[in-house]
Coordinates of C-alpha atoms and ligand atoms in Angstrom, one line a residue:
M16 CA -7.0 2.0 -34.0
I17 CA -9.2 2.5 -31.0
V18 CA -7.8 4.1 -27.8
L19 CA -9.3 3.1 -24.6
N20 CA -8.6 4.9 -21.3
G21 CA -8.4 3.5 -17.8
K22 CA -6.0 3.6 -14.8
G23 CA -2.6 2.0 -14.6
V24 CA -1.9 0.2 -11.3
F25 CA 1.4 -1.2 -12.4
G26 CA 3.7 0.1 -15.1
G27 CA 4.9 -1.8 -18.1
V28 CA 4.0 -2.1 -21.8
A29 CA 2.4 -5.4 -23.1
I30 CA 1.8 -6.1 -26.8
G31 CA -0.2 -9.0 -27.9
K32 CA -3.7 -10.5 -28.5
L33 CA -6.6 -9.9 -26.2
S34 CA -8.1 -12.9 -24.3
L35 CA -11.5 -12.5 -22.9
Y36 CA -11.4 -14.1 -19.5
Q37 CA -14.5 -16.1 -19.0
K38 CA -15.7 -16.6 -15.4
Q39 CA -17.1 -19.9 -14.5
Q40 CA -20.8 -19.1 -14.5
H41 CA -22.8 -21.3 -12.1
Q42 CA -26.5 -20.9 -12.8
I43 CA -27.7 -21.6 -9.4
K44 CA -31.1 -23.3 -9.4
R45 CA -33.1 -23.6 -6.2
Y46 CA -34.6 -27.0 -5.7
H47 CA -36.3 -28.9 -2.9
V48 CA -34.4 -31.6 -1.1
E49 CA -36.1 -34.4 1.0
D50 CA -33.1 -35.3 3.1
A51 CA -31.7 -32.1 4.6
D52 CA -29.0 -34.0 6.6
A53 CA -27.7 -35.6 3.4
E54 CA -27.5 -32.2 1.7
I55 CA -25.6 -30.8 4.7
A56 CA -23.2 -33.6 4.4
R57 CA -22.7 -32.8 0.8
F58 CA -22.0 -29.2 1.8
E59 CA -19.5 -30.4 4.4
E60 CA -17.7 -32.6 1.8
A61 CA -17.5 -29.6 -0.6
K62 CA -16.2 -27.4 2.2
K63 CA -13.4 -29.9 2.8
G64 CA -12.6 -30.0 -0.9
T65 CA -12.5 -26.3 -1.0
L66 CA -10.0 -26.0 1.9
V67 CA -7.7 -28.4 0.1
Q68 CA -7.9 -26.3 -3.0
L69 CA -7.1 -23.2 -1.0
Q70 CA -4.2 -24.9 0.5
E71 CA -2.9 -25.8 -2.8
L72 CA -3.4 -22.2 -4.0
Y73 CA -1.5 -20.9 -0.8
N74 CA 1.5 -23.3 -1.6
K75 CA 1.5 -22.0 -5.2
A76 CA 1.3 -18.4 -4.2
L77 CA 3.9 -18.9 -1.5
K78 CA 6.4 -20.1 -4.2
E79 CA 5.6 -17.4 -6.8
V80 CA 4.7 -14.3 -4.9
G81 CA 5.9 -14.8 -1.3
E82 CA 4.3 -15.3 2.1
A83 CA 2.9 -11.9 2.5
N84 CA 0.9 -12.1 -0.6
A85 CA 0.0 -15.7 -0.3
A86 CA -1.7 -14.8 3.0
I87 CA -5.0 -13.9 1.2
F88 CA -5.5 -17.6 0.8
E89 CA -5.1 -18.2 4.6
V90 CA -7.8 -15.5 4.9
H91 CA -10.0 -17.4 2.5
Q92 CA -9.5 -20.5 4.4
M93 CA -10.6 -18.8 7.7
M94 CA -13.6 -17.4 5.8
V95 CA -14.7 -20.9 4.7
E96 CA -14.5 -22.0 8.3
D97 CA -16.3 -18.9 9.7
L98 CA -18.9 -20.2 12.2
D99 CA -21.5 -17.5 11.2
Y100 CA -21.1 -18.3 7.5
I101 CA -21.4 -22.0 8.0
E102 CA -24.4 -21.7 10.4
S103 CA -26.3 -19.6 8.0
I104 CA -25.8 -22.1 5.2
I105 CA -26.8 -25.1 7.4
N106 CA -29.8 -23.2 8.8
M107 CA -31.0 -22.5 5.3
I108 CA -30.7 -26.0 4.2
N109 CA -32.4 -27.2 7.4
T110 CA -35.3 -24.8 7.6
Q111 CA -36.1 -24.4 3.9
N112 CA -35.0 -27.9 2.6
V113 CA -33.0 -26.3 -0.1
N114 CA -30.0 -27.5 -2.1
A115 CA -26.5 -26.7 -0.9
E116 CA -25.6 -24.6 -4.0
Y117 CA -28.5 -22.3 -3.4
A118 CA -27.8 -22.0 0.4
V119 CA -24.2 -21.1 -0.3
A120 CA -24.9 -18.7 -3.1
T121 CA -27.6 -16.8 -1.0
T122 CA -25.4 -16.7 2.0
G123 CA -22.5 -15.6 0.0
D124 CA -24.5 -12.7 -1.4
N125 CA -25.9 -11.7 2.0
F126 CA -22.4 -11.7 3.6
A127 CA -20.9 -9.9 0.5
E128 CA -23.7 -7.1 0.8
M129 CA -23.0 -6.8 4.5
F130 CA -19.2 -6.3 4.0
A131 CA -19.8 -3.9 1.1
S132 CA -22.0 -1.6 3.3
M133 CA -19.3 -1.3 6.0
D134 CA -17.4 2.1 6.3
D135 CA -14.1 0.5 6.8
A136 CA -12.2 0.2 3.5
Y137 CA -10.5 -3.1 4.5
M138 CA -13.8 -4.7 5.3
K139 CA -15.5 -3.4 2.2
E140 CA -12.8 -5.3 0.2
R141 CA -13.6 -8.5 1.9
S142 CA -17.0 -8.5 0.1
A143 CA -15.2 -9.8 -3.1
D144 CA -13.4 -12.3 -1.1
V145 CA -16.6 -13.9 0.4
K146 CA -18.1 -13.9 -3.1
D147 CA -15.0 -15.7 -4.2
I148 CA -15.1 -18.5 -1.6
S149 CA -18.8 -19.0 -2.1
E150 CA -18.2 -19.5 -5.8
R151 CA -15.4 -21.9 -5.1
I152 CA -17.6 -24.0 -2.8
I153 CA -20.3 -24.0 -5.5
S154 CA -17.9 -25.2 -8.2
V155 CA -16.7 -28.0 -5.8
L156 CA -20.4 -29.0 -5.4
S157 CA -21.0 -29.0 -9.1
N158 CA -17.6 -30.5 -10.0
A159 CA -16.7 -27.6 -12.2
T160 CA -13.3 -27.3 -13.9
K161 CA -11.1 -24.3 -13.3
S162 CA -10.9 -21.3 -15.6
T163 CA -7.7 -21.1 -17.5
V164 CA -6.1 -19.0 -20.2
D165 CA -7.4 -20.5 -23.4
S166 CA -4.4 -19.9 -25.6
D167 CA -1.1 -21.3 -26.5
E168 CA 0.6 -18.0 -26.8
P169 CA 0.9 -15.3 -24.0
V170 CA -2.1 -12.9 -24.0
I171 CA -3.4 -9.7 -22.6
I172 CA -6.2 -10.9 -20.2
L173 CA -9.4 -8.7 -20.6
A174 CA -11.9 -9.3 -17.7
E175 CA -14.7 -7.6 -16.0
D176 CA -12.8 -8.0 -12.8
L177 CA -10.5 -10.7 -11.3
A178 CA -10.6 -12.2 -8.0
P179 CA -7.2 -12.8 -6.2
S180 CA -7.6 -16.6 -6.6
E181 CA -8.4 -16.2 -10.3
T182 CA -5.3 -14.1 -10.7
V183 CA -2.9 -16.5 -9.0
Q184 CA -4.4 -19.5 -10.8
L185 CA -3.6 -18.1 -14.2
D186 CA -0.5 -19.4 -15.8
K187 CA 1.8 -16.5 -15.3
D188 CA 3.9 -17.3 -18.3
K189 CA 0.9 -16.9 -20.5
V190 CA -0.2 -13.5 -19.1
L191 CA 1.3 -10.3 -20.7
A192 CA -1.0 -7.9 -18.9
F193 CA -4.2 -7.7 -16.8
V194 CA -6.9 -5.4 -18.1
T195 CA -10.2 -5.1 -16.3
K196 CA -13.2 -3.0 -16.6
F197 CA -13.7 -2.7 -12.8
G198 CA -11.4 -3.3 -9.9
S199 CA -9.6 -1.1 -7.3
S200 CA -6.0 -0.1 -7.0
N201 CA -6.0 -1.5 -3.4
S202 CA -7.4 -4.9 -4.2
H203 CA -5.4 -8.0 -3.7
T204 CA -5.5 -8.5 -7.5
A205 CA -3.7 -5.3 -8.0
I206 CA -1.1 -6.2 -5.4
L207 CA -0.7 -9.6 -7.0
A208 CA -0.2 -8.0 -10.4
R209 CA 2.5 -5.7 -9.1
T210 CA 4.2 -8.5 -7.2
M211 CA 4.0 -10.8 -10.2
N212 CA 5.6 -7.9 -12.2
I213 CA 2.8 -7.9 -14.7
P214 CA 1.4 -4.6 -16.2
A215 CA -2.0 -4.0 -14.9
L216 CA -4.8 -1.6 -15.9
I217 CA -8.1 -1.2 -14.1
S218 CA -11.3 1.0 -14.9
V219 CA -10.7 0.7 -18.5
D220 CA -13.7 2.0 -20.5
V221 CA -14.5 -1.0 -22.5
D222 CA -17.6 -3.2 -23.3
L223 CA -16.5 -6.7 -23.1
T224 CA -17.9 -8.5 -26.2
E225 CA -16.9 -11.8 -27.7
E226 CA -15.6 -10.0 -30.8
L227 CA -12.7 -8.6 -28.8
N228 CA -11.3 -12.0 -28.4
G229 CA -8.0 -12.5 -30.2
R230 CA -7.7 -8.9 -31.5
M231 CA -4.3 -7.2 -31.4
A232 CA -3.8 -4.7 -28.5
I233 CA -1.2 -2.8 -26.7
A234 CA -1.6 -2.2 -22.8
D235 CA 0.3 0.7 -21.3
G236 CA 0.4 0.3 -17.6
F237 CA 2.2 3.6 -17.3
T238 CA -0.6 5.6 -18.7
G239 CA -3.5 3.3 -18.3
T240 CA -4.2 3.2 -22.0
V241 CA -5.1 0.3 -24.3
Y242 CA -4.6 0.7 -28.0
L243 CA -6.9 -1.7 -29.9
D244 CA -5.8 -2.7 -33.3
P245 CA -2.8 -0.3 -33.2
D246 CA -1.6 1.4 -36.2
E247 CA 2.1 0.9 -37.5
E248 CA 3.3 4.2 -35.9
T249 CA 1.9 3.5 -32.5
L250 CA 3.1 -0.1 -32.5
K251 CA 6.6 1.0 -33.3
K252 CA 6.5 3.7 -30.6
M253 CA 5.3 1.3 -28.0
Q254 CA 7.7 -1.5 -28.9
E255 CA 10.5 1.1 -28.3
K256 CA 8.8 2.1 -24.9
R257 CA 8.6 -1.6 -24.0
A258 CA 12.2 -2.5 -24.8
K259 CA 13.4 0.6 -22.8
D260 CA 11.3 -0.3 -19.8
L261 CA 12.3 -4.0 -19.9
E262 CA 15.9 -3.1 -20.1
K263 CA 15.6 -0.8 -17.2
K264 CA 13.7 -3.3 -14.9
E265 CA 16.1 -6.1 -15.9
L266 CA 19.1 -4.1 -14.8
L267 CA 17.5 -3.0 -11.6
L268 CA 16.3 -6.5 -10.6
Q269 CA 19.9 -7.6 -10.5
L270 CA 20.3 -5.3 -7.6
K271 CA 17.7 -7.2 -5.4
G272 CA 19.4 -8.6 -2.2
K273 CA 22.4 -6.2 -2.8
E274 CA 23.6 -3.7 -0.2
N275 CA 23.1 0.0 -0.4
V276 CA 26.8 0.6 -0.3
T277 CA 29.1 3.2 -2.1
L278 CA 32.2 2.5 -3.9
D279 CA 34.2 3.7 -0.9
G280 CA 32.2 1.6 1.5
K281 CA 29.6 3.9 3.0
S282 CA 26.2 2.5 3.5
I283 CA 22.8 4.0 3.8
N284 CA 19.3 2.7 4.6
I285 CA 16.8 2.8 1.8
Y286 CA 13.3 2.5 2.9
A287 CA 9.9 3.0 1.4
N288 CA 7.0 5.4 1.7
I289 CA 3.5 3.9 1.9
G290 CA -0.1 5.2 2.4
N291 CA -1.8 1.9 3.2
V292 CA -1.5 -1.8 4.0
S293 CA -1.7 -2.8 0.4
D294 CA 1.5 -0.9 -0.6
V295 CA 3.6 -3.4 1.5
A296 CA 3.6 -5.9 -1.5
N297 CA 5.4 -3.3 -3.6
V298 CA 7.7 -2.5 -0.8
L299 CA 8.9 -6.2 -0.5
Q300 CA 9.0 -6.6 -4.2
N301 CA 11.4 -3.8 -4.5
D302 CA 13.5 -5.0 -1.6
A303 CA 13.2 -2.1 0.8
G304 CA 15.0 -2.2 4.1
G305 CA 11.9 -1.0 5.9
V306 CA 9.1 1.4 5.8
G307 CA 10.3 4.9 6.4
L308 CA 7.1 6.8 6.2
F309 CA 3.5 5.2 6.7
R310 CA 1.3 8.3 6.1
S311 CA -1.4 7.1 8.6
E312 CA -3.7 9.9 7.6
F313 CA -4.8 8.0 4.6
L314 CA -6.6 5.7 6.9
Y315 CA -8.8 8.7 7.9
L316 CA -9.1 9.9 4.4
E317 CA -10.6 6.7 3.2
T318 CA -13.5 6.6 5.7
T319 CA -16.6 8.6 6.4
D320 CA -16.1 8.7 10.2
Y321 CA -13.1 8.4 12.6
P322 CA -11.4 5.1 12.1
T323 CA -11.7 3.1 15.4
E324 CA -8.8 2.0 17.6
E325 CA -9.5 -1.6 16.5
E326 CA -9.5 -0.6 12.7
Q327 CA -6.3 1.2 13.0
F328 CA -4.7 -1.5 15.0
Q329 CA -5.6 -4.1 12.3
S330 CA -3.9 -1.8 9.7
Y331 CA -0.7 -1.1 11.6
K332 CA -0.4 -4.8 12.8
A333 CA -0.8 -6.0 9.2
V334 CA 2.0 -3.7 7.9
A335 CA 4.2 -4.7 10.9
E336 CA 3.6 -8.5 10.3
R337 CA 4.2 -8.3 6.6
M338 CA 7.4 -6.4 7.0
A339 CA 8.5 -9.3 9.3
G340 CA 10.8 -7.6 11.7
K341 CA 12.0 -4.8 9.5
K342 CA 11.5 -1.4 10.8
V343 CA 8.2 0.3 10.1
I344 CA 8.0 4.0 10.8
I345 CA 4.3 5.1 11.3
R346 CA 3.7 8.9 11.3
T347 CA 0.7 9.9 13.4
L348 CA -2.2 11.8 11.9
D349 CA -1.2 14.6 9.5
I350 CA -4.5 16.0 8.6
G351 CA -5.3 19.6 7.6
A352 CA -3.9 21.9 4.9
D353 CA -4.5 20.0 1.6
K354 CA -5.7 16.9 3.4
Q355 CA -9.2 17.8 4.6
V356 CA -11.7 15.3 6.1
D357 CA -15.3 16.3 6.4
Y358 CA -16.0 14.5 9.7
F359 CA -13.3 16.6 11.5
N360 CA -15.6 19.6 10.9
M361 CA -12.8 22.0 10.7
D362 CA -13.3 25.7 10.1
K363 CA -12.3 27.3 6.8
E364 CA -8.9 28.9 7.2
E365 CA -7.3 31.8 5.3
N366 CA -3.9 30.1 5.5
P367 CA -4.6 26.3 6.0
A368 CA -0.9 25.4 5.5
L369 CA 0.0 27.6 8.3
G370 CA -3.1 26.6 10.3
Y371 CA -4.7 24.0 12.3
R372 CA -3.0 20.8 11.1
A373 CA -1.1 17.6 12.1
I374 CA 0.3 17.5 15.5
R375 CA -1.6 20.8 16.4
I376 CA -4.9 19.0 16.0
C377 CA -3.6 16.0 18.0
L378 CA -2.5 18.1 20.9
D379 CA -5.8 19.9 20.9
R380 CA -8.1 16.8 20.4
I381 CA -6.3 14.5 22.7
D382 CA -9.0 11.8 22.4
I383 CA -8.2 11.3 18.6
F384 CA -4.5 11.3 19.4
K385 CA -4.7 8.7 22.2
T386 CA -6.8 6.4 20.1
Q387 CA -4.2 6.4 17.4
L388 CA -1.3 6.0 19.9
R389 CA -3.2 3.0 21.6
A390 CA -3.6 1.3 18.2
L391 CA 0.1 1.9 17.4
Y392 CA 1.4 0.6 20.6
R393 CA -0.9 -2.5 20.5
A394 CA 0.4 -3.2 17.0
S395 CA 4.0 -2.8 18.2
A396 CA 3.8 -6.3 19.7
Y397 CA 3.5 -7.7 16.2
G398 CA 6.7 -6.3 14.5
K399 CA 9.1 -3.5 14.7
I400 CA 7.3 -0.2 15.0
S401 CA 8.7 3.3 15.3
I402 CA 6.4 6.3 15.8
M403 CA 7.1 9.7 14.1
F404 CA 5.3 13.0 14.7
P405 CA 4.7 15.5 12.1
M406 CA 4.9 19.3 11.8
I407 CA 7.0 19.9 15.1
I408 CA 8.1 23.4 15.9
S409 CA 9.4 23.3 19.5
V410 CA 10.8 21.3 22.3
E411 CA 7.7 21.9 24.5
E412 CA 5.5 20.2 22.0
V413 CA 7.7 17.2 22.0
R414 CA 7.7 17.0 25.8
E415 CA 3.8 17.2 25.7
I416 CA 3.7 14.4 23.3
K417 CA 6.0 12.2 25.3
K418 CA 3.8 12.9 28.4
I419 CA 0.7 11.6 26.4
V420 CA 2.7 8.7 25.1
E421 CA 3.6 7.7 28.6
E422 CA -0.1 8.0 29.7
V423 CA -1.1 5.7 26.9
K424 CA 1.6 3.1 27.9
A425 CA 0.5 3.2 31.5
E426 CA -3.1 2.6 30.4
L427 CA -2.1 -0.5 28.3
R428 CA 0.1 -1.8 31.0
D429 CA -2.8 -1.5 33.5
L430 CA -4.9 -3.5 31.0
G431 CA -2.1 -6.2 30.6
I432 CA -2.0 -5.5 26.9
P433 CA 1.5 -6.3 25.5
F434 CA 3.5 -3.6 23.6
D435 CA 6.9 -2.8 22.7
D436 CA 8.9 0.3 23.7
C437 CA 8.7 2.0 20.2
E438 CA 11.5 4.2 18.9
L439 CA 10.1 7.8 18.9
G440 CA 11.1 10.4 16.3
I441 CA 10.0 13.6 14.8
M442 CA 9.6 15.0 11.3
I443 CA 11.7 18.0 10.6
E444 CA 9.6 20.0 8.1
T445 CA 9.5 23.5 9.6
P446 CA 12.4 26.0 9.7
A447 CA 11.7 26.3 13.4
A448 CA 12.4 22.7 14.0
V449 CA 15.6 23.0 12.0
M450 CA 16.9 25.9 14.0
V451 CA 16.3 24.0 17.3
S452 CA 17.3 20.6 16.0
D453 CA 20.2 20.5 18.4
L454 CA 17.7 20.7 21.3
L455 CA 15.2 18.4 19.7
A456 CA 17.9 15.8 19.2
K457 CA 18.0 15.4 22.9
E458 CA 14.4 14.6 23.2
V459 CA 13.9 11.9 20.5
E460 CA 15.6 8.9 18.9
F461 CA 15.6 10.0 15.2
F462 CA 14.7 12.8 12.9
S463 CA 13.1 12.4 9.3
I464 CA 13.2 15.4 7.2
G465 CA 9.9 16.2 5.3
T466 CA 11.4 18.1 2.3
N467 CA 8.1 18.7 0.8
D468 CA 6.9 20.9 3.6
L469 CA 10.4 22.2 4.6
T470 CA 10.7 23.6 1.0
Q471 CA 7.3 25.2 1.2
Y472 CA 8.0 26.8 4.6
T473 CA 11.5 27.8 3.9
L474 CA 10.9 29.4 0.6
A475 CA 7.4 30.7 1.6
I476 CA 5.9 29.0 -1.5
D477 CA 2.6 27.2 -1.2
R478 CA 3.4 23.6 -2.5
Q479 CA -0.2 23.5 -3.8
N480 CA 0.0 26.5 -6.0
P481 CA 0.6 25.4 -9.6
K482 CA 1.6 29.0 -10.5
L483 CA 4.5 28.8 -8.2
D484 CA 5.8 25.4 -9.4
K485 CA 8.6 27.0 -11.5
I486 CA 10.2 28.5 -8.3
Y487 CA 9.3 25.7 -5.8
N488 CA 13.0 24.7 -5.7
P489 CA 14.0 22.1 -3.2
H490 CA 17.6 22.3 -4.5
H491 CA 17.7 25.9 -3.1
T492 CA 20.8 26.4 -1.1
A493 CA 18.6 27.4 1.9
V494 CA 16.8 24.1 1.9
L495 CA 20.1 22.1 1.4
R496 CA 21.9 24.0 4.2
M497 CA 19.0 23.3 6.6
I498 CA 19.3 19.6 5.8
K499 CA 23.0 19.6 6.5
M500 CA 22.3 21.4 9.8
V501 CA 19.8 18.8 10.8
A502 CA 22.2 16.0 9.9
D503 CA 25.1 17.6 11.9
N504 CA 22.9 18.2 15.0
A505 CA 21.4 14.7 14.9
H506 CA 24.9 13.1 14.7
A507 CA 26.4 15.4 17.3
N508 CA 23.7 14.1 19.7
G509 CA 24.1 10.5 18.8
I510 CA 20.8 9.9 16.8
W511 CA 20.1 8.8 13.3
M512 CA 18.4 10.9 10.7
G513 CA 16.8 10.5 7.2
I514 CA 14.8 12.1 4.5
C515 CA 11.2 11.0 3.7
G516 CA 10.2 13.9 1.4
E517 CA 10.3 13.6 -2.3
L518 CA 13.7 15.0 -2.4
G519 CA 15.2 11.8 -0.9
A520 CA 14.6 10.1 -4.3
D521 CA 16.3 12.9 -6.4
L522 CA 19.2 11.2 -7.9
E523 CA 21.0 14.5 -8.5
L524 CA 21.3 14.9 -4.8
T525 CA 22.2 11.4 -3.7
E526 CA 25.9 12.2 -3.6
T527 CA 25.3 15.3 -1.5
F528 CA 23.2 13.3 0.9
L529 CA 25.8 10.7 1.3
A530 CA 28.4 13.3 1.8
M531 CA 26.2 14.8 4.5
G532 CA 26.3 11.4 6.2
I533 CA 22.5 11.0 6.0
D534 CA 21.5 7.6 7.4
E535 CA 18.3 6.9 5.6
L536 CA 16.3 7.9 2.5
S537 CA 12.8 6.9 2.3
V538 CA 11.2 6.9 -1.3
S539 CA 8.3 5.4 -3.3
P540 CA 8.8 1.7 -3.5
S541 CA 9.3 1.8 -7.3
L542 CA 12.3 4.1 -7.0
I543 CA 14.2 2.0 -4.5
L544 CA 16.3 0.0 -6.8
G545 CA 17.1 3.0 -8.9
L546 CA 18.4 4.7 -5.9
R547 CA 20.3 1.7 -4.8
K548 CA 21.9 1.7 -8.2
K549 CA 23.0 5.3 -7.8
V550 CA 24.4 4.7 -4.3
R551 CA 26.4 1.8 -5.5
E552 CA 28.0 3.9 -8.3
T553 CA 29.0 6.8 -6.0
N554 CA 32.4 7.3 -4.4
V555 CA 31.7 9.8 -1.7
D556 CA 35.2 10.6 -0.6
A557 CA 36.2 11.7 -4.0
V558 CA 33.5 14.4 -4.1
K559 CA 32.6 15.1 -0.5
D560 CA 34.6 18.3 0.0
A561 CA 33.5 19.9 -3.3
L562 CA 29.8 19.1 -2.6
L563 CA 29.8 20.4 0.9
D564 CA 31.8 23.5 0.0
R565 CA 29.0 24.5 -2.3
L566 CA 26.8 24.7 0.8
K567 CA 29.1 27.1 2.7
Ligands
PEP5 C1 7.1 16.1 3.7 O1 6.4 17.2 4.0 O2 8.1 16.1 3.0 C2 6.4 14.9 3.9 C3 7.0 13.7 3.8 O3 5.0 14.9 4.4 P1 3.9 15.0 3.4 O4 4.3 15.2 2.0 O5 2.9 14.0 3.7 O6 3.3 16.4 3.9
MG6 MG1 4.8 17.1 5.4

């Protein structure tokens, strides 16, 4: 048995034969054409054929993985019709009298290189897309047939990398898992794999040789491990793991479309936490009621310079649009402490968790804050965006924030830029915010408790210090009492409140949270259906008094 290590991007265990995925390799030869106009006409024909293919792929994806994920093929259609791209191809044919295949391949490479060199993570990813569409045009020019799975039985696909169009073209019923040597967790391919509910592993340390074809393997998407020619013991262990996982997933899927309502009729919103646009597929797959926390700082962590207003706008807009009218709560920049970004040039601090971070930076460097707020308000015209501010400690801070928000709105109004009046809320993650939550509730429209930081600050335990892991206890009565106090103060003042820290997904506390009357729990997408199950099995009235007495 050989063990290969990689990274799992979607959990699940697949057992079967490996099938080496062969890309259609087009050997592009450069040759001279006499009649450039005729060659341009050939290209135009191939362009039309490509658009038809992409429309078919869009329709197929729409049925299989939903509108949000099919959107990539609309992007590909737009790319095929991009004027700069077309102009470059036609110019090359005209000025160099070369064949269309060569002009498309060269332009595709040039554009892909240009995208790859951009700082913006989203644009970088478009590099693979432009290569993908160029290959498609070339295959239409050369009448090539599509790559398919060359097997009658379902297999584990093993590839260097997979483009989104290749992934969706594969017959889903024949794919047990995707295993690739390259690829990124944010690629559309990974999103599609998650949405198709197929285990996926990337960055697997393997040399793709013909002799791997047809060999027995196990792909464990939970650990990112591939077992090649597994021994009896491993096979048995993994068969059991797979059976347990399938059973669990099957049961949970039955809960899609069901309400988050307890046996005694109390309902609660279950939303999802995300870090970037690509997480939305998982959110939809798991039937979240909305996004309860979009950690916007990940946009800053992925880049080598401040993301521009336009770049941020595109990300927020994409999430709002894909969530199609469901609530999307975007938290403003929460940089500092463990989330350091070089280009912010921050001084080294003795106590970074108690230092210059989050809203403190935003209220100090108002240019950065206003750029983000402008992007958020512009995006609000495309969906239902709420804005949430982290690390609040006082009413004064909230008033200052609201003043800046009004300035940004006035600027946009003057420019005639449309925006919505976003719901404004704050994170409650400092003991100070808890203690003045009655006053804060009069200033904002909702609270979301960040239990990760609230535990750290309440218990005076650095959440980053592994030595203190054993005593970092979010179940501590002090933390639970704080949550109860925030819930009571929110409700007494007529606003809603939720939890977006990890504790929200803790099934041991679901009953307690329901007894407190918490309105929303925001958790990792993959934990949504499990939480829904727990809610639906709970009878709050029966246990309420006992649960709350424990906190007195
Ligand atoms: C929290 O502190 O609980 C929270 C949700 O924010 P983060 O984990 O990003 O600090
Ligand atoms: Mg926090």
